[in-house]
Short mmCIF file of C-alpha atoms in Angstrom, two decimals:
data_model
loop_
_atom_site.label_atom_id
_atom_site.label_comp_id
_atom_site.label_asym_id
_atom_site.label_seq_id
_atom_site.Cartn_x
_atom_site.Cartn_y
_atom_site.Cartn_z
CA MET A 1 61.92 74.74 84.55
CA THR A 2 62.13 73.77 87.68
CA GLU A 3 65.38 72.71 87.00
CA LEU A 4 66.19 75.69 86.18
CA LEU A 5 65.14 77.41 89.56
CA ALA A 6 66.42 74.58 91.42
CA ARG A 7 70.63 75.99 89.32
CA PHE A 8 69.05 79.77 89.79
CA SER A 9 68.86 79.30 93.83
CA SER A 10 72.53 77.51 93.78
CA LEU A 11 73.74 80.15 91.65
CA SER A 12 75.00 82.24 94.63
CA ASP A 13 76.87 79.20 96.01
CA MET A 14 79.08 79.17 92.90
CA LEU A 15 79.43 82.44 91.53
CA SER A 16 80.95 83.07 95.63
CA THR A 17 83.55 80.69 94.58
CA SER A 18 86.20 83.35 93.19
CA PRO A 19 86.74 86.92 94.85
CA ALA A 20 84.72 88.87 92.17
CA LEU A 21 81.34 88.35 93.96
CA ALA A 22 82.53 90.22 97.02
CA ILE A 23 84.76 92.85 95.21
CA GLY A 24 81.60 93.24 93.06
CA LEU A 25 79.41 93.53 95.72
CA THR A 26 81.58 96.00 98.04
CA LEU A 27 82.73 98.26 94.96
CA GLY A 28 78.77 98.36 94.17
CA ALA A 29 77.36 99.17 97.50
CA TYR A 30 80.74 101.64 98.00
CA PHE A 31 79.53 104.27 95.01
CA ALA A 32 75.93 103.69 95.93
CA GLY A 33 77.00 104.53 99.16
CA ASN A 34 77.99 107.59 98.01
CA GLY A 35 75.91 107.69 95.50
CA ILE A 36 72.97 108.60 98.47
CA PHE A 37 75.39 110.45 100.90
CA VAL A 38 75.23 112.90 98.30
CA ARG A 39 71.79 111.96 97.06
CA ILE A 40 70.57 113.73 101.03
CA GLY A 41 72.87 116.59 101.09
CA ARG A 42 75.53 115.05 102.91
CA PRO A 43 74.50 114.69 107.08
CA LEU A 44 77.28 115.07 109.13
CA TRP A 45 75.24 112.27 111.71
CA LEU A 46 75.59 109.56 109.21
CA PRO A 47 78.93 109.43 107.37
CA PRO A 48 79.05 107.57 103.72
CA VAL A 49 81.09 104.73 104.80
CA VAL A 50 77.74 103.73 107.60
CA LEU A 51 75.30 103.42 104.31
CA ALA A 52 77.68 101.44 102.17
CA ALA A 53 78.20 99.69 104.69
CA VAL A 54 73.42 99.03 105.30
CA MET A 55 73.63 98.22 101.63
CA LEU A 56 76.81 95.81 101.59
CA SER A 57 75.52 93.49 104.13
CA ALA A 58 71.89 93.84 102.71
CA ALA A 59 72.61 92.63 99.83
CA ILE A 60 75.24 90.07 101.43
CA ALA A 61 72.14 88.60 103.23
CA LEU A 62 69.43 89.19 101.03
CA LEU A 63 71.84 86.88 98.42
CA SER A 64 72.76 84.92 100.85
CA VAL A 65 76.65 84.61 100.31
CA ASP A 66 78.10 82.91 103.56
CA TYR A 67 79.88 85.72 105.28
CA ALA A 68 82.97 83.91 106.14
CA ARG A 69 83.05 83.24 101.93
CA TYR A 70 82.04 86.80 101.61
CA ARG A 71 85.19 87.34 102.95
CA GLU A 72 88.10 85.82 102.27
CA GLY A 73 87.05 87.21 98.48
CA ALA A 74 87.05 90.60 100.02
CA GLN A 75 91.00 90.00 100.73
CA TRP A 76 91.71 91.35 97.54
CA LEU A 77 90.70 94.44 98.26
CA THR A 78 91.73 94.46 102.79
CA VAL A 79 95.38 93.84 101.08
CA LEU A 80 95.78 96.63 100.56
CA LEU A 81 95.38 98.15 103.72
CA GLY A 82 98.52 97.56 104.94
CA PRO A 83 99.99 100.29 101.92
CA ALA A 84 97.19 102.25 102.37
CA THR A 85 98.42 102.83 105.62
CA VAL A 86 101.79 103.47 104.59
CA ALA A 87 100.73 106.49 102.73
CA LEU A 88 98.86 108.58 105.30
CA GLY A 89 102.95 108.45 106.23
CA ILE A 90 102.79 111.05 103.13
CA PRO A 91 99.97 114.13 104.39
CA LEU A 92 101.71 113.64 108.23
CA TYR A 93 104.62 114.34 107.02
CA GLN A 94 103.31 117.07 105.55
CA GLN A 95 101.45 118.64 108.82
CA ILE A 96 105.08 118.68 110.45
CA HIS A 97 106.10 122.51 110.48
CA HIS A 98 103.33 122.76 112.17
CA ILE A 99 104.18 120.87 115.43
CA ARG A 100 107.56 123.24 114.88
CA ALA A 101 105.08 125.64 115.06
CA LEU A 102 103.15 125.06 118.16
CA TRP A 103 105.36 122.25 119.47
CA ARG A 104 104.26 122.65 123.77
CA PRO A 105 100.65 122.85 123.20
CA ILE A 106 100.88 119.29 120.60
CA LEU A 107 103.20 117.52 122.22
CA CYS A 108 101.68 118.07 125.98
CA THR A 109 97.75 117.43 125.05
CA LEU A 110 98.09 114.37 123.00
CA PRO A 111 99.68 111.71 125.02
CA VAL A 112 97.46 112.41 127.14
CA ALA A 113 94.28 113.15 125.73
CA ALA A 114 95.53 109.89 122.89
CA SER A 115 95.65 107.35 125.75
CA LEU A 116 92.00 109.03 127.71
CA ALA A 117 90.61 108.28 124.15
CA ALA A 118 91.46 104.61 125.69
CA VAL A 119 91.41 104.34 129.29
CA TYR A 120 87.68 105.93 129.42
CA ALA A 121 86.64 103.83 126.98
CA VAL A 122 88.21 99.95 128.27
CA ALA A 123 87.62 101.52 131.90
CA ILE A 124 83.54 102.41 131.47
CA ALA A 125 83.26 98.88 129.34
CA TRP A 126 84.77 96.31 132.17
CA ALA A 127 83.13 99.00 134.81
CA LEU A 128 79.19 97.06 133.11
CA GLY A 129 81.83 94.52 132.96
CA ALA A 130 82.54 93.74 129.17
CA THR A 131 84.93 91.00 128.03
CA PRO A 132 88.67 91.02 127.66
CA GLU A 133 87.43 90.32 123.48
CA VAL A 134 84.80 93.34 124.40
CA MET A 135 87.71 95.89 125.77
CA ALA A 136 90.39 95.05 123.61
CA SER A 137 87.98 95.42 120.72
CA LEU A 138 86.93 99.40 122.33
CA ALA A 139 89.88 100.50 123.15
CA PRO A 140 91.34 101.84 120.00
CA LYS A 141 87.83 103.98 119.42
CA SER A 142 89.38 107.26 118.69
CA VAL A 143 92.45 106.07 115.83
CA THR A 144 92.15 106.18 112.31
CA ALA A 145 90.84 102.73 111.12
CA PRO A 146 93.80 101.15 109.30
CA ILE A 147 95.83 101.33 112.33
CA ALA A 148 92.93 100.43 114.99
CA ILE A 149 92.90 96.89 113.03
CA GLY A 150 96.47 96.04 113.16
CA ILE A 151 95.96 97.46 116.75
CA THR A 152 92.77 95.44 117.02
CA GLU A 153 94.52 92.19 115.74
CA GLN A 154 97.77 92.64 118.38
CA LEU A 155 95.02 92.67 121.36
CA GLY A 156 93.26 90.33 120.44
CA GLY A 157 90.01 92.25 119.99
CA SER A 158 87.31 91.72 117.40
CA VAL A 159 87.88 93.76 114.12
CA SER A 160 84.20 94.17 113.69
CA LEU A 161 82.86 95.35 116.71
CA MET A 162 85.49 97.77 116.07
CA MET A 163 84.45 99.13 113.21
CA GLY A 164 80.99 99.70 114.91
CA GLY A 165 82.56 101.41 117.53
CA LEU A 166 84.72 103.42 115.13
CA LEU A 167 82.54 105.23 113.49
CA ILE A 168 80.02 105.60 116.47
CA THR A 169 82.90 106.88 118.43
CA GLY A 170 83.58 109.75 115.34
CA VAL A 171 80.28 111.00 115.02
CA VAL A 172 79.62 110.99 118.53
CA ALA A 173 83.35 112.83 119.02
CA THR A 174 82.15 115.38 116.88
CA LEU A 175 79.13 116.34 117.32
CA CYS A 176 80.10 117.21 121.13
CA VAL A 177 83.90 119.31 119.92
CA ASP A 178 80.70 121.04 118.09
CA VAL A 179 78.42 122.01 121.46
CA LEU A 180 81.66 121.67 123.65
CA ALA A 181 83.28 124.42 121.42
CA ARG A 182 80.12 126.86 122.35
CA VAL A 183 79.83 126.14 125.99
CA MET A 184 83.33 126.76 126.72
CA ALA A 185 83.65 129.48 123.58
CA ILE A 186 87.35 128.29 122.09
CA GLU A 187 87.29 129.85 118.74
CA ASP A 188 91.00 128.90 118.06
CA GLU A 189 90.29 126.65 114.94
CA ARG A 190 93.70 125.19 116.10
CA ILE A 191 92.38 123.74 119.27
CA LEU A 192 88.97 122.16 117.70
CA GLY A 193 90.95 120.76 114.95
CA PHE A 194 93.06 118.80 117.20
CA ALA A 195 90.52 117.97 119.42
CA LEU A 196 88.75 116.67 116.37
CA GLY A 197 91.71 114.80 115.00
CA ILE A 198 92.62 112.79 117.99
CA ASN A 199 89.27 112.32 119.04
CA GLY A 200 87.25 111.68 115.75
CA HIS A 201 90.03 110.08 113.86
CA ALA A 202 88.44 110.93 109.99
CA ILE A 203 84.74 111.33 110.89
CA GLY A 204 86.12 114.67 112.60
CA THR A 205 88.68 115.46 110.72
CA ALA A 206 86.48 115.46 107.40
CA ARG A 207 84.53 118.02 109.49
CA ALA A 208 87.11 120.12 110.86
CA PHE A 209 88.56 120.84 106.91
CA GLU A 210 84.45 122.33 106.60
CA ILE A 211 85.40 124.59 109.24
CA SER A 212 88.92 126.28 108.27
CA PRO A 213 91.65 124.73 106.11
CA THR A 214 94.15 125.68 109.47
CA ALA A 215 91.63 123.57 111.05
CA GLY A 216 91.40 120.58 108.69
CA ALA A 217 95.39 120.42 108.60
CA PHE A 218 95.34 120.32 112.50
CA ALA A 219 93.17 117.52 112.08
CA SER A 220 95.10 115.59 110.19
CA LEU A 221 98.17 116.08 112.01
CA GLY A 222 96.13 114.82 115.27
CA MET A 223 94.94 112.46 113.69
CA GLY A 224 98.24 110.65 112.29
CA LEU A 225 99.88 111.77 115.44
CA THR A 226 97.06 109.41 118.18
CA GLY A 227 97.27 106.47 115.15
CA VAL A 228 101.05 106.41 115.97
CA PHE A 229 100.97 106.75 119.78
CA THR A 230 97.99 104.83 120.23
CA ALA A 231 99.33 102.23 117.88
CA ILE A 232 102.85 101.94 120.21
CA PHE A 233 101.40 102.93 123.69
CA LEU A 234 98.22 100.28 123.38
CA PRO A 235 100.01 97.29 122.81
CA VAL A 236 101.99 97.50 125.07
CA ALA A 237 100.11 98.83 128.29
CA PHE A 238 97.51 95.62 127.38
CA ARG A 239 100.90 93.01 127.32
CA LEU A 240 101.86 94.50 130.97
CA ILE A 241 98.45 94.97 132.59
CA ALA A 242 98.06 90.62 131.14
CA HIS A 243 101.44 90.38 132.87
CA MET B 1 103.12 103.78 85.52
CA SER B 2 104.46 106.68 88.19
CA MET B 3 100.86 105.70 90.59
CA LEU B 4 102.45 101.83 89.77
CA ARG B 5 106.20 102.95 90.93
CA GLY B 6 104.34 104.65 94.32
CA PHE B 7 102.78 102.17 95.10
CA LEU B 8 106.25 99.91 94.56
CA ILE B 9 107.50 102.04 97.48
CA LEU B 10 104.65 101.53 100.25
CA LEU B 11 104.09 97.54 99.58
CA LEU B 12 108.39 97.88 100.25
CA PHE B 13 107.61 100.56 102.92
CA PHE B 14 105.17 98.16 104.03
CA LEU B 15 107.11 94.64 103.59
CA PHE B 16 109.89 96.46 105.38
CA GLY B 17 107.66 97.08 108.09
CA GLU B 18 106.12 93.43 108.43
CA ALA B 19 109.80 91.52 108.46
CA MET B 20 110.39 94.56 111.33
CA ARG B 21 107.87 93.56 113.42
CA GLY B 22 108.51 89.85 112.39
CA LEU B 23 112.11 90.50 112.92
CA PHE B 24 112.06 91.90 116.53
CA VAL B 25 108.57 90.73 117.42
CA LEU B 26 107.49 93.99 118.31
CA PRO B 27 103.84 94.43 119.67
CA VAL B 28 102.72 96.80 116.82
CA SER B 29 101.52 96.08 112.96
CA GLY B 30 104.15 96.71 110.20
CA GLY B 31 101.46 99.46 108.62
CA VAL B 32 102.08 101.39 111.60
CA LEU B 33 105.43 100.16 111.72
CA GLY B 34 106.12 101.65 107.62
CA MET B 35 104.27 104.50 108.38
CA MET B 36 106.63 105.76 110.82
CA ALA B 37 109.13 104.74 108.37
CA MET B 38 108.32 106.99 105.76
CA THR B 39 107.78 109.71 107.71
CA LEU B 40 111.72 109.95 109.48
CA THR B 41 113.07 109.60 105.36
CA LEU B 42 110.66 112.33 103.95
CA MET B 43 111.69 114.38 106.88
CA VAL B 44 115.14 113.03 106.39
CA SER B 45 115.16 113.83 102.15
CA GLY B 46 112.26 116.95 102.95
CA HIS B 47 110.85 116.44 99.72
CA VAL B 48 107.57 114.10 97.56
CA GLY B 49 108.42 112.19 95.07
CA ASP B 50 104.95 112.54 91.77
CA ASP B 51 105.09 109.15 91.11
CA LEU B 52 104.78 108.58 95.93
CA ALA B 53 102.54 111.14 96.06
CA SER B 54 100.02 109.89 93.46
CA ALA B 55 99.47 106.23 94.79
CA SER B 56 99.19 108.04 98.05
CA ARG B 57 96.11 109.92 97.36
CA ALA B 58 94.83 107.14 95.02
CA LEU B 59 95.26 104.31 98.34
CA ILE B 60 93.73 107.54 101.17
CA SER B 61 91.11 108.09 98.47
CA VAL B 62 89.52 104.49 98.49
CA LEU B 63 90.64 104.42 102.40
CA VAL B 64 86.86 102.93 102.57
CA LEU B 65 85.93 100.70 100.57
CA LEU B 66 89.23 99.07 101.98
CA ILE B 67 87.83 98.88 104.96
CA MET B 68 83.49 97.97 103.87
CA PRO B 69 84.79 94.17 104.61
CA GLY B 70 86.01 94.96 108.10
CA VAL B 71 82.68 97.08 109.31
CA VAL B 72 80.12 95.08 108.11
CA GLY B 73 80.87 91.77 110.12
CA VAL B 74 79.80 93.50 113.03
CA PHE B 75 76.16 92.94 111.30
CA PHE B 76 77.21 89.34 111.67
CA THR B 77 78.66 88.41 114.53
CA ALA B 78 76.18 90.80 116.72
CA ASP B 79 75.28 87.68 118.17
CA GLN B 80 78.49 86.99 120.12
CA PHE B 81 78.59 89.83 122.11
CA GLN B 82 74.72 89.51 123.72
CA GLY B 83 74.60 91.33 126.85
CA GLN B 84 77.58 93.42 126.67
CA TRP B 85 75.66 95.79 124.61
CA LEU B 86 74.93 98.66 127.48
CA ALA B 87 78.86 98.24 128.19
CA VAL B 88 79.39 99.08 124.63
CA ALA B 89 76.76 101.76 123.93
CA ALA B 90 78.05 103.60 127.16
CA ALA B 91 82.36 103.04 126.95
CA LEU B 92 81.97 104.51 123.62
CA LEU B 93 78.86 107.82 123.98
CA LEU B 94 80.27 108.69 127.54
CA GLY B 95 83.82 108.09 127.24
CA SER B 96 84.06 109.69 123.92
CA PHE B 97 81.58 112.72 125.71
CA LEU B 98 84.60 112.76 128.51
CA SER B 99 88.13 112.24 125.76
CA VAL B 100 86.78 115.73 124.00
CA LEU B 101 86.32 117.33 126.93
CA THR B 102 89.97 116.57 128.27
CA THR B 103 91.29 117.07 124.99
CA LEU B 104 89.93 120.82 124.73
CA LEU B 105 90.28 121.67 127.87
CA LEU B 106 94.21 120.76 128.40
CA MET B 107 95.11 122.09 124.37
CA ARG B 108 92.90 125.32 125.86
CA SER B 109 95.07 126.21 129.41
CA LEU B 110 98.42 125.14 127.90
CA VAL B 111 98.14 127.05 124.23
CA ARG B 112 97.63 129.97 126.59
CA THR B 113 100.30 129.86 128.42
CA SER B 114 103.01 129.17 125.96
CA ALA B 115 101.30 132.38 124.17
CA VAL B 116 102.10 134.79 127.36
CA SER B 117 105.45 132.43 128.28
CA GLY B 118 106.02 133.25 124.08
CA LYS B 119 106.05 137.34 124.82
#
């Protein structure tokens, strides 16, 4: 009996040598997170990814799986992020006709708004004494996750901290657009959608689709353009500042 | 089968992006370069094939699953950022408020002027 218990306690060690455990845990938490999200009525401030991540980390901690080893196994999933980023080019292409209709305000707002989203965050963090690693992790906070991961790796930040910041930014930016639209009496769905996409990436875009399909289209456009612009602007700017 | 064919196209664009990054020592990730190449190719060809459409829909719909391993890291590497949480929180909360405000102000005035000059 004691022998069986001893073998049982070393079970998670044995199972985590293959990627199957890491993939199984991630998939399980993903479905559980989505299920709970629907069950509690799809709250705007608690996206399913947060629920799934909390459950996944609880499972990793409870089963005492080593995090580094989990990451290694989960690479079977994260390797798909590359082609998934390429896939974002397809909806972006499908939104291109919106640029033709409203090209001047879009092309004037985008570079300013997307750079300021990064500059505000880095400046505030710098003023409060953050390390370069933390600033590099916060800079791409308004960019959609697959692109932001690439940016943070280029800048030398922490992908984990960046992902946490990304989620909080998405939720906060969405709430800010809702409140400020009311205060400033803005009703143009195109403006609201575009602001949601630029500042709140995928979480803001999901909210925009709740407002209307037009707002959603402008949010996808804002999210896609912000991703492309920031991915080029930030690494170049960081390289110039560092020199 | 058709979805796999679309996946192969996505993978080729990604590899092309990675190759460009390596060849010209670009600071931009291979995925983003591949995405830009994909958008440009579609603008030239003018339509999206069924294979590509179904593969991209499938991948985009599971994006959350693909980023989860990165997200959970924040719980396991939190010690690393001790003493920085105030800076992080202020940058996220205040930074997001300011950037939303700027975007709305800018976009509102620009849409208004372009509507006036368009008439």
